[in-house]
Coordinates of C-alpha atoms (C1' of nucleotides) in Angstrom, one line a residue:
Chain A
M27 CA -14.2 11.8 6.7
S28 CA -12.4 9.6 9.2
E29 CA -13.5 11.6 12.2
K30 CA -15.7 9.8 14.9
Q31 CA -19.3 9.9 14.2
S32 CA -19.1 12.0 11.1
W33 CA -20.8 9.6 8.8
R34 CA -24.1 10.5 10.1
H35 CA -23.3 13.9 9.8
I36 CA -22.4 13.6 6.1
Y37 CA -25.5 11.8 5.4
T38 CA -27.5 14.9 6.8
L39 CA -25.3 17.2 4.7
L40 CA -26.2 15.3 1.7
K41 CA -29.7 15.7 2.1
L42 CA -29.2 19.4 2.7
A43 CA -27.3 19.5 -0.4
E44 CA -30.2 17.9 -2.2
M45 CA -32.4 20.8 -1.0
G46 CA -30.0 23.3 -2.5
A47 CA -28.2 24.3 0.5
H48 CA -24.7 23.6 -1.1
R49 CA -25.5 26.5 -3.5
R50 CA -27.7 28.9 -1.8
T51 CA -29.2 29.8 1.6
A52 CA -32.2 27.4 1.8
K53 CA -35.2 27.5 4.2
I54 CA -35.6 24.1 5.8
S55 CA -37.6 23.5 8.8
T56 CA -36.2 20.7 11.1
E57 CA -39.7 19.0 10.8
F58 CA -39.2 18.8 7.0
L59 CA -35.5 17.7 7.1
A60 CA -36.5 15.2 10.0
R61 CA -38.9 13.4 7.3
K62 CA -36.3 13.3 4.8
L63 CA -33.6 11.8 6.9
G64 CA -36.2 9.5 8.4
V65 CA -35.6 10.6 12.1
S66 CA -37.5 12.8 14.5
Q67 CA -37.6 16.4 14.5
Q68 CA -35.5 16.5 17.6
S69 CA -32.9 14.6 16.2
A70 CA -32.8 16.7 12.9
S71 CA -32.6 19.9 15.2
R72 CA -29.7 18.2 17.1
H73 CA -27.7 17.3 13.9
L74 CA -28.0 20.6 12.6
I75 CA -26.4 22.1 15.8
E76 CA -23.8 19.5 15.5
L77 CA -23.0 20.4 11.6
E78 CA -22.9 23.9 12.7
H79 CA -20.5 23.2 15.5
R80 CA -18.4 21.2 13.0
G81 CA -18.2 24.2 10.7
W82 CA -19.9 22.4 8.0
I83 CA -23.1 24.7 7.8
K84 CA -24.0 28.3 8.6
R85 CA -27.2 28.5 10.2
T86 CA -29.9 31.2 11.1
T87 CA -33.1 30.1 13.0
T88 CA -36.1 32.3 12.3
P89 CA -39.6 31.7 13.8
E90 CA -40.5 30.3 10.1
G91 CA -37.7 27.7 10.0
C92 CA -34.0 27.5 9.7
L93 CA -32.1 29.3 6.9
I94 CA -29.2 27.0 6.1
K95 CA -26.1 27.2 4.0
I96 CA -23.6 24.6 3.5
T97 CA -20.2 26.0 4.1
D98 CA -17.0 25.5 1.9
A99 CA -15.9 23.0 4.5
G100 CA -19.0 21.1 4.3
V101 CA -19.1 21.0 0.5
G102 CA -15.4 19.8 0.5
E103 CA -16.7 16.8 2.6
L104 CA -19.2 16.0 0.2
K105 CA -16.6 16.4 -2.8
K106 CA -14.1 14.0 -0.9
L107 CA -17.1 11.4 -0.7
Y108 CA -17.8 12.1 -4.3
A109 CA -14.3 11.5 -5.3
S110 CA -13.7 8.2 -3.7
L111 CA -17.1 7.1 -5.1
H112 CA -15.9 8.2 -8.6
F113 CA -12.5 6.6 -8.3
L114 CA -14.5 3.5 -7.5
M115 CA -16.9 3.7 -10.0
E116 CA -15.1 4.7 -12.9
T117 CA -11.9 2.6 -12.5
A118 CA -12.0 -0.8 -14.2
Y119 CA -9.4 -2.4 -11.8
P120 CA -9.4 -2.5 -8.1
P121 CA -7.0 -0.3 -6.3
S122 CA -4.9 -3.2 -5.0
I123 CA -4.7 -6.9 -4.5
T124 CA -3.1 -8.4 -1.5
L125 CA -1.4 -11.7 -1.6
E126 CA 0.0 -13.8 1.1
G127 CA 2.9 -16.3 0.8
V128 CA 5.7 -18.3 2.7
V129 CA 9.4 -17.3 2.1
F130 CA 11.5 -19.9 0.5
T131 CA 14.9 -20.1 -1.1
G132 CA 15.1 -20.4 -4.8
L133 CA 17.7 -21.7 -7.2
G134 CA 19.7 -18.3 -6.8
E135 CA 19.1 -17.5 -10.3
G136 CA 16.8 -14.4 -9.7
A137 CA 20.2 -12.4 -9.2
Y138 CA 21.3 -13.4 -12.5
Y139 CA 18.3 -12.6 -14.5
V140 CA 17.7 -9.1 -12.4
T141 CA 21.3 -7.9 -13.1
R142 CA 21.2 -8.4 -17.1
D143 CA 21.6 -4.8 -18.0
P144 CA 18.9 -4.5 -20.5
Y145 CA 16.4 -5.8 -18.0
R146 CA 17.8 -3.6 -15.2
R147 CA 17.7 -0.4 -17.1
Q148 CA 14.0 -0.8 -17.9
F149 CA 13.5 -1.5 -14.2
M150 CA 15.0 1.6 -13.2
E151 CA 13.3 3.6 -16.0
K152 CA 9.7 2.1 -15.7
L153 CA 9.7 1.1 -11.8
G154 CA 11.9 3.9 -10.8
F155 CA 14.3 1.8 -8.9
N156 CA 17.5 0.0 -9.3
P157 CA 16.7 -3.6 -8.3
Y158 CA 18.6 -5.5 -5.4
P159 CA 20.4 -8.3 -7.1
G160 CA 18.2 -11.1 -6.2
T161 CA 14.5 -11.9 -6.0
L162 CA 12.4 -12.9 -2.9
N163 CA 10.3 -16.2 -3.6
L164 CA 7.1 -16.7 -2.0
K165 CA 5.1 -19.8 -2.1
L166 CA 1.2 -19.1 -2.3
V167 CA -0.4 -21.7 0.2
T168 CA -4.1 -20.9 0.2
D169 CA -6.3 -21.5 -2.7
Y170 CA -7.5 -17.9 -2.4
D171 CA -4.1 -16.7 -2.9
I172 CA -3.3 -19.0 -5.9
K173 CA -6.7 -17.9 -7.7
T174 CA -5.9 -14.1 -6.8
R175 CA -2.5 -14.5 -8.3
S176 CA -4.0 -16.1 -11.5
E177 CA -6.3 -13.2 -11.8
L178 CA -3.8 -10.8 -11.7
E179 CA -2.5 -12.1 -15.1
A180 CA -5.5 -10.4 -16.5
Y181 CA -4.4 -6.9 -15.2
P182 CA -2.7 -4.4 -17.1
A183 CA 0.9 -4.3 -16.0
I184 CA 4.3 -2.6 -16.7
E185 CA 5.9 -4.6 -19.7
I186 CA 9.6 -5.3 -19.5
E187 CA 10.7 -6.2 -23.2
G188 CA 12.8 -9.2 -23.8
F189 CA 16.0 -9.0 -25.7
K190 CA 18.9 -11.5 -26.9
N191 CA 22.6 -11.4 -26.8
E192 CA 25.1 -13.7 -28.5
N193 CA 24.2 -16.8 -26.5
R194 CA 20.6 -16.8 -25.9
T195 CA 17.1 -15.0 -25.6
F196 CA 15.6 -13.4 -22.7
G197 CA 11.8 -13.1 -22.7
P198 CA 9.7 -10.1 -22.0
V199 CA 8.6 -9.6 -18.6
K200 CA 5.4 -8.2 -16.6
C201 CA 5.9 -6.2 -13.2
Y202 CA 3.3 -5.2 -10.9
P203 CA 4.4 -2.5 -8.3
A204 CA 3.8 -3.9 -4.8
I205 CA 4.3 -3.0 -1.2
I206 CA 5.7 -5.9 0.8
E207 CA 4.6 -6.0 4.5
N208 CA 3.1 -2.8 4.5
K209 CA 6.7 -1.3 4.7
A210 CA 8.7 -1.8 1.4
K211 CA 8.2 -0.6 -1.9
G212 CA 9.0 -3.2 -4.8
A213 CA 7.4 -5.0 -7.6
L214 CA 6.1 -8.5 -8.3
V215 CA 7.8 -10.0 -11.4
S216 CA 6.0 -12.3 -13.7
A217 CA 7.4 -14.9 -16.4
L218 CA 10.9 -14.2 -15.6
R219 CA 11.5 -17.6 -16.2
S220 CA 9.2 -20.5 -16.0
H221 CA 10.9 -22.8 -13.4
Y222 CA 8.1 -22.4 -10.9
D223 CA 4.3 -22.9 -11.4
S224 CA 1.4 -20.3 -10.7
S225 CA 1.6 -20.9 -6.9
V226 CA 5.0 -19.0 -6.7
I227 CA 5.7 -15.2 -6.8
E228 CA 8.8 -13.3 -7.1
L229 CA 9.5 -10.0 -5.7
I230 CA 12.1 -7.4 -6.5
A231 CA 12.7 -4.3 -4.6
P232 CA 15.4 -1.5 -4.5
I233 CA 16.6 -3.1 -1.1
C234 CA 17.5 -6.5 0.2
L235 CA 13.9 -7.5 1.4
R236 CA 15.2 -10.6 3.3
K237 CA 17.6 -8.3 5.3
H238 CA 15.6 -5.3 5.8
L239 CA 12.3 -7.2 6.7
A240 CA 14.3 -9.8 8.6
L241 CA 12.7 -12.6 6.9
K242 CA 13.6 -16.3 7.1
D243 CA 12.6 -19.3 5.2
G244 CA 8.9 -20.3 6.4
H245 CA 8.0 -16.7 7.4
K246 CA 4.5 -15.5 6.1
V247 CA 4.7 -12.3 4.2
K248 CA 1.8 -10.1 2.8
V249 CA 2.3 -8.4 -0.6
E250 CA -0.1 -5.6 -1.6
V251 CA 0.0 -5.6 -5.4
L252 CA -1.1 -2.2 -7.0
T253 CA -2.9 -2.6 -10.1
L254 CA -2.9 0.0 -12.8
P255 CA -5.9 2.3 -13.5
Chain B
M207 CA -30.6 4.4 1.2
S208 CA -33.5 5.3 3.0
E209 CA -33.9 1.9 5.0
K210 CA -33.5 2.2 8.8
Q211 CA -29.7 2.5 10.0
S212 CA -28.4 1.6 6.5
W213 CA -26.2 4.8 6.2
R214 CA -23.7 3.1 8.5
H215 CA -24.0 0.0 6.4
I216 CA -23.3 2.1 3.3
Y217 CA -20.1 3.4 4.9
T218 CA -18.7 -0.1 5.5
L219 CA -19.8 -1.1 1.9
L220 CA -17.6 1.9 0.6
K221 CA -14.8 1.0 2.9
L222 CA -14.8 -2.7 1.6
A223 CA -15.2 -1.2 -2.0
E224 CA -11.9 0.5 -1.3
M225 CA -10.2 -2.6 -0.7
G226 CA -11.5 -4.3 -4.0
A227 CA -14.3 -6.1 -2.9
H228 CA -16.7 -4.5 -5.4
R229 CA -15.0 -6.4 -8.2
R230 CA -13.2 -9.3 -6.6
T231 CA -13.6 -11.6 -3.7
A232 CA -11.1 -9.9 -1.2
K233 CA -9.6 -11.4 1.9
I234 CA -10.3 -9.0 4.6
S235 CA -9.9 -9.7 8.4
T236 CA -12.4 -8.1 10.5
E237 CA -9.5 -6.6 12.7
F238 CA -8.1 -5.0 9.5
L239 CA -11.6 -3.6 8.7
A240 CA -12.4 -2.4 12.0
R241 CA -9.0 0.0 11.9
K242 CA -10.3 1.2 8.3
L243 CA -13.6 2.1 9.9
G244 CA -12.5 3.3 13.1
V245 CA -14.6 0.8 15.3
S246 CA -13.7 -2.3 17.2
Q247 CA -13.1 -5.5 15.6
Q248 CA -16.3 -6.8 17.3
S249 CA -18.4 -4.3 15.8
A250 CA -16.5 -4.7 12.2
S251 CA -17.6 -8.5 12.6
R252 CA -21.1 -7.5 13.4
H253 CA -21.5 -5.1 10.5
L254 CA -20.3 -7.8 8.2
I255 CA -23.1 -10.2 9.4
E256 CA -25.6 -7.4 9.0
L257 CA -24.5 -6.7 5.4
E258 CA -24.8 -10.2 4.7
H259 CA -28.2 -10.3 6.0
R260 CA -29.2 -7.3 3.8
G261 CA -27.7 -9.4 0.8
W262 CA -25.3 -6.5 0.2
I263 CA -22.0 -8.7 0.6
K264 CA -21.4 -12.5 0.1
R265 CA -19.1 -13.7 3.0
T266 CA -17.1 -17.0 3.6
T267 CA -15.3 -17.1 6.8
T268 CA -11.9 -19.0 6.8
P269 CA -9.5 -19.4 9.6
E270 CA -7.2 -16.8 8.1
G271 CA -9.8 -14.1 7.6
C272 CA -13.0 -13.4 5.9
L273 CA -13.4 -13.7 2.0
I274 CA -15.8 -11.0 1.1
K275 CA -17.6 -9.9 -2.2
I276 CA -19.9 -7.3 -2.6
T277 CA -23.0 -8.4 -4.4
D278 CA -24.6 -6.6 -7.2
A279 CA -27.5 -5.4 -4.7
G280 CA -24.3 -3.9 -2.7
V281 CA -22.7 -2.2 -5.6
G282 CA -26.2 -0.8 -6.5
E283 CA -26.4 1.0 -3.1
L284 CA -23.0 2.6 -3.9
K285 CA -24.0 3.6 -7.4
K286 CA -27.3 5.2 -5.9
L287 CA -25.0 7.2 -3.4
Y288 CA -22.9 8.2 -6.4
A289 CA -25.4 9.0 -8.6
S290 CA -26.9 11.4 -6.2
L291 CA -23.6 12.9 -5.5
H292 CA -22.6 13.1 -9.3
F293 CA -25.9 15.1 -9.7
L294 CA -25.3 17.6 -6.9
M295 CA -21.6 18.3 -7.9
E296 CA -22.1 18.3 -11.8
T297 CA -25.1 20.2 -11.8
A298 CA -24.8 24.1 -11.7
Y299 CA -28.3 24.6 -10.6
P300 CA -30.1 23.2 -7.2
P301 CA -32.8 20.6 -8.0
S302 CA -35.6 22.8 -6.2
I303 CA -36.3 26.1 -4.6
T304 CA -39.0 26.3 -2.0
L305 CA -40.9 29.6 -1.8
E306 CA -43.8 30.6 0.4
G307 CA -46.6 33.0 0.0
V308 CA -50.0 34.4 1.1
V309 CA -53.0 33.7 -1.3
F310 CA -54.7 36.8 -2.4
T311 CA -57.2 37.7 -5.1
G312 CA -55.9 39.6 -8.2
L313 CA -57.5 41.6 -11.0
G314 CA -59.1 38.5 -12.5
E315 CA -56.9 39.0 -15.7
G316 CA -54.8 36.0 -15.4
A317 CA -57.7 33.9 -16.8
Y318 CA -57.7 36.0 -19.9
Y319 CA -53.7 35.6 -20.6
V320 CA -53.7 32.0 -19.7
T321 CA -56.5 31.2 -22.3
R322 CA -55.1 33.0 -25.2
D323 CA -54.7 30.2 -27.6
P324 CA -51.2 30.7 -28.6
Y325 CA -50.0 30.9 -24.9
R326 CA -52.4 27.7 -24.1
R327 CA -50.8 25.6 -26.9
Q328 CA -47.4 26.4 -25.7
F329 CA -48.4 25.4 -22.2
M330 CA -49.7 22.0 -23.3
E331 CA -46.5 21.3 -25.4
K332 CA -44.0 22.6 -23.2
L333 CA -45.4 21.8 -19.7
G334 CA -47.6 18.9 -20.5
F335 CA -50.9 20.2 -19.3
N336 CA -53.7 22.3 -20.2
P337 CA -53.8 25.2 -17.6
Y338 CA -57.0 25.9 -15.6
P339 CA -58.3 29.5 -16.7
G340 CA -57.0 31.3 -13.9
T341 CA -54.0 32.0 -12.0
L342 CA -53.2 31.5 -8.3
N343 CA -51.4 34.9 -6.9
L344 CA -49.1 34.6 -3.9
K345 CA -47.7 37.4 -1.9
L346 CA -44.2 36.9 -0.9
V347 CA -43.7 38.1 2.8
T348 CA -40.4 37.4 4.1
D349 CA -37.1 38.9 3.1
Y350 CA -35.8 35.4 2.4
D351 CA -38.6 34.6 -0.2
I352 CA -38.5 37.9 -2.0
K353 CA -34.7 37.3 -2.4
T354 CA -35.0 33.9 -3.6
R355 CA -37.7 34.9 -5.9
S356 CA -35.5 37.3 -7.6
E357 CA -32.7 34.7 -7.6
L358 CA -34.9 32.4 -9.5
E359 CA -34.9 34.8 -12.4
A360 CA -31.3 33.7 -13.0
Y361 CA -32.2 30.3 -13.6
P362 CA -32.8 28.6 -16.9
A363 CA -36.8 28.4 -17.4
I364 CA -39.2 27.1 -20.1
E365 CA -39.5 29.9 -22.5
I366 CA -43.2 30.6 -23.8
E367 CA -43.2 32.6 -26.8
G368 CA -44.9 35.9 -27.2
F369 CA -47.1 36.8 -30.2
K370 CA -49.3 39.4 -31.5
N371 CA -53.0 39.7 -32.9
E372 CA -54.6 42.5 -34.7
N373 CA -55.0 44.4 -31.6
R374 CA -52.0 44.2 -29.4
T375 CA -48.6 42.4 -28.4
F376 CA -48.6 39.6 -25.7
G377 CA -44.9 39.3 -24.5
P378 CA -43.0 36.3 -24.0
V379 CA -43.4 34.5 -20.7
K380 CA -41.0 32.4 -18.5
C381 CA -42.1 29.2 -16.8
Y382 CA -40.8 26.9 -14.0
P383 CA -42.4 23.8 -13.3
A384 CA -43.7 23.5 -9.6
I385 CA -45.4 21.6 -6.8
I386 CA -47.9 23.3 -4.8
E387 CA -48.2 22.5 -1.2
N388 CA -46.3 19.2 -1.9
K389 CA -49.5 17.9 -3.8
A390 CA -50.5 19.5 -7.0
K391 CA -48.3 19.9 -10.2
G392 CA -48.1 23.3 -11.9
A393 CA -46.0 26.1 -12.9
L394 CA -44.7 29.2 -11.7
V395 CA -45.2 31.6 -14.6
S396 CA -43.4 35.0 -14.8
A397 CA -43.5 38.4 -16.8
L398 CA -46.9 37.3 -17.8
R399 CA -47.6 41.0 -17.6
S400 CA -46.1 43.6 -15.0
H401 CA -49.0 44.8 -12.7
Y402 CA -47.2 43.2 -9.9
D403 CA -43.7 43.7 -8.3
S404 CA -41.3 41.0 -7.4
S405 CA -42.8 40.1 -4.4
V406 CA -45.7 38.3 -6.1
I407 CA -45.8 35.1 -7.9
E408 CA -48.3 33.6 -10.1
L409 CA -49.1 29.9 -10.4
I410 CA -50.8 27.9 -13.1
A411 CA -51.8 24.2 -12.7
P412 CA -54.2 22.0 -14.9
I413 CA -56.6 22.2 -11.9
C414 CA -58.3 24.9 -10.0
L415 CA -55.7 25.2 -7.1
R416 CA -58.0 27.3 -5.0
K417 CA -60.7 24.6 -4.9
H418 CA -58.6 21.5 -4.9
L419 CA -56.2 22.8 -2.2
A420 CA -59.1 24.4 -0.5
L421 CA -57.4 27.6 -0.3
K422 CA -58.8 31.1 0.7
D423 CA -57.4 34.5 0.8
G424 CA -54.5 34.8 3.5
H425 CA -53.8 31.0 3.5
K426 CA -50.0 30.4 3.5
V427 CA -48.7 28.4 0.5
K428 CA -45.6 26.5 -0.2
V429 CA -44.3 26.2 -3.6
E430 CA -41.4 23.8 -4.6
V431 CA -40.1 25.2 -7.9
L432 CA -38.2 22.8 -9.9
T433 CA -35.1 24.2 -11.7
L434 CA -33.9 22.7 -15.0
P435 CA -30.6 20.9 -14.9
Chain C
dA230 C1' -4.3 -16.4 14.0
dT231 C1' -8.7 -15.8 13.2
dT232 C1' -14.7 -15.1 14.1
dA233 C1' -18.3 -13.7 16.9
dC234 C1' -20.9 -14.8 21.3
dT235 C1' -22.7 -12.7 25.7
dA236 C1' -22.8 -9.0 29.0
dC237 C1' -22.1 -4.3 29.8
dT238 C1' -21.3 0.8 28.7
dA239 C1' -21.9 4.7 25.6
dA240 C1' -24.2 7.2 22.5
dA241 C1' -28.1 8.5 19.5
dC242 C1' -33.0 8.9 19.5
dG243 C1' -37.6 10.3 20.5
dA244 C1' -41.5 11.9 23.6
dG245 C1' -43.1 15.7 26.0
dT246 C1' -42.8 20.3 26.4
dA247 C1' -41.0 25.2 27.2
dC248 C1' -40.3 29.1 24.7
Chain D
dT166 C1' -46.6 27.8 13.7
dG167 C1' -41.3 27.4 14.8
dT168 C1' -36.6 25.4 17.7
dA169 C1' -34.6 23.1 21.1
dC170 C1' -34.4 21.5 26.0
dT171 C1' -34.5 17.4 29.5
dC172 C1' -35.0 12.7 30.2
dG173 C1' -36.3 7.9 29.9
dT174 C1' -35.7 4.3 26.1
dT175 C1' -33.6 2.3 22.4
dT176 C1' -29.6 1.2 19.8
dA177 C1' -24.7 0.9 18.6
dG178 C1' -20.3 -0.1 20.4
dT179 C1' -16.7 -2.4 23.4
dA180 C1' -14.5 -5.7 26.5
dG181 C1' -13.6 -10.2 27.7
dT182 C1' -13.6 -14.6 25.9
dA183 C1' -14.9 -19.2 23.6
dA184 C1' -14.3 -21.9 19.6

DNA sequence: ATTACTACTAAACGAGTAC
DNA sequence: TGTACTCGTTTAGTAGTAA
């Protein structure tokens, strides 16, 4: 699907399928196909030759027209396209949301909260990793990012339950799996506490993001937040 | 989808949708889009401009990238594509089968059978027209057409029930709605009687096909048989 | 960093036509 | 009728670069 120039060919394949060529050998003249494609007869002819070279159709030319059958490979291409459209159309939430923010040093409390055992166990169970003791704080700067971050609240999240010990209460936390700088897997954690406003996000990961991504205060960091289906 | 050059634009639209732009305003740089499309940054930029002119996206350019939202019209295009693929993938039978045969004059019995009232009433009820009293007979000549015609038997048909009067029994008949010469609506009727072998098809229509299509014996006629979902 | 213009190159297209 | 070749034209794509 990503091969060079393959899109025009997939379109032709789609039209051939609409004539039944994905199920049976269909007799289709290049002139007829050309009208369906909105191109000239010559181009239709060329397209068929190219499709055959790709192995997407089997073709026999007869004096009365072409006998054309889409191969399994060709049907596979249509199925790939169908699958990606199906995913887009039938999924209520977008596959990912990208946020961008600037690294800053927080109060250092992240480490304390993240390492509370009831939280930590749920992180391991529900996110699949044992978080590094500390959070990476990002300040969102553009209106777009702040708006997007607030929209994120409406999306389904992984819920980490609150708890209380002898001293105090620890509130519930929402997590969104995320990819940081297209490299590290981690999660955006929300409402861990309310020290920061909505223009700040906190990230956890199994590794120390600052160290592994060589981040310093003021660096711009891209976060791809994965929303759940 | 049939507009000139729109296919390339639909591909770009699909990639934008994969980045979530069909649900929310997404920040996408032309450079990033270009890599996803497999084209240059300049081309991606042009594609976005063209998509905006088509009214398929809403676009705001900022120094940090483009904010892109696919419009309802754009989503509509993706839905059209999805619908046609859905139909192809989830339907067991092809949308239509094309047969070609040569006109010949039969024994003239078609008129007798077609006008038997129990048949005629069912034609009107199930096909939606009152058949002209007579059938157009076509002789299939190529192996392809004969093979295709026999495959047709396996497809679901409109069933016309048989009946008997005081003299004799009239057997059940199978009908397939059809378009003759890309012009006239009618139906292919099968097993009306067994005088002819499988290399012959009989057509009925609300009009006299011979007259309206100016057909004479020996003329080649194209029939598009519509199969049922 | 970005976007997107201009000038140029490569690819797709279609008219004419051979078979 | 068909398909499909050559070849001149049109269109899409890229490089360089300004803003």
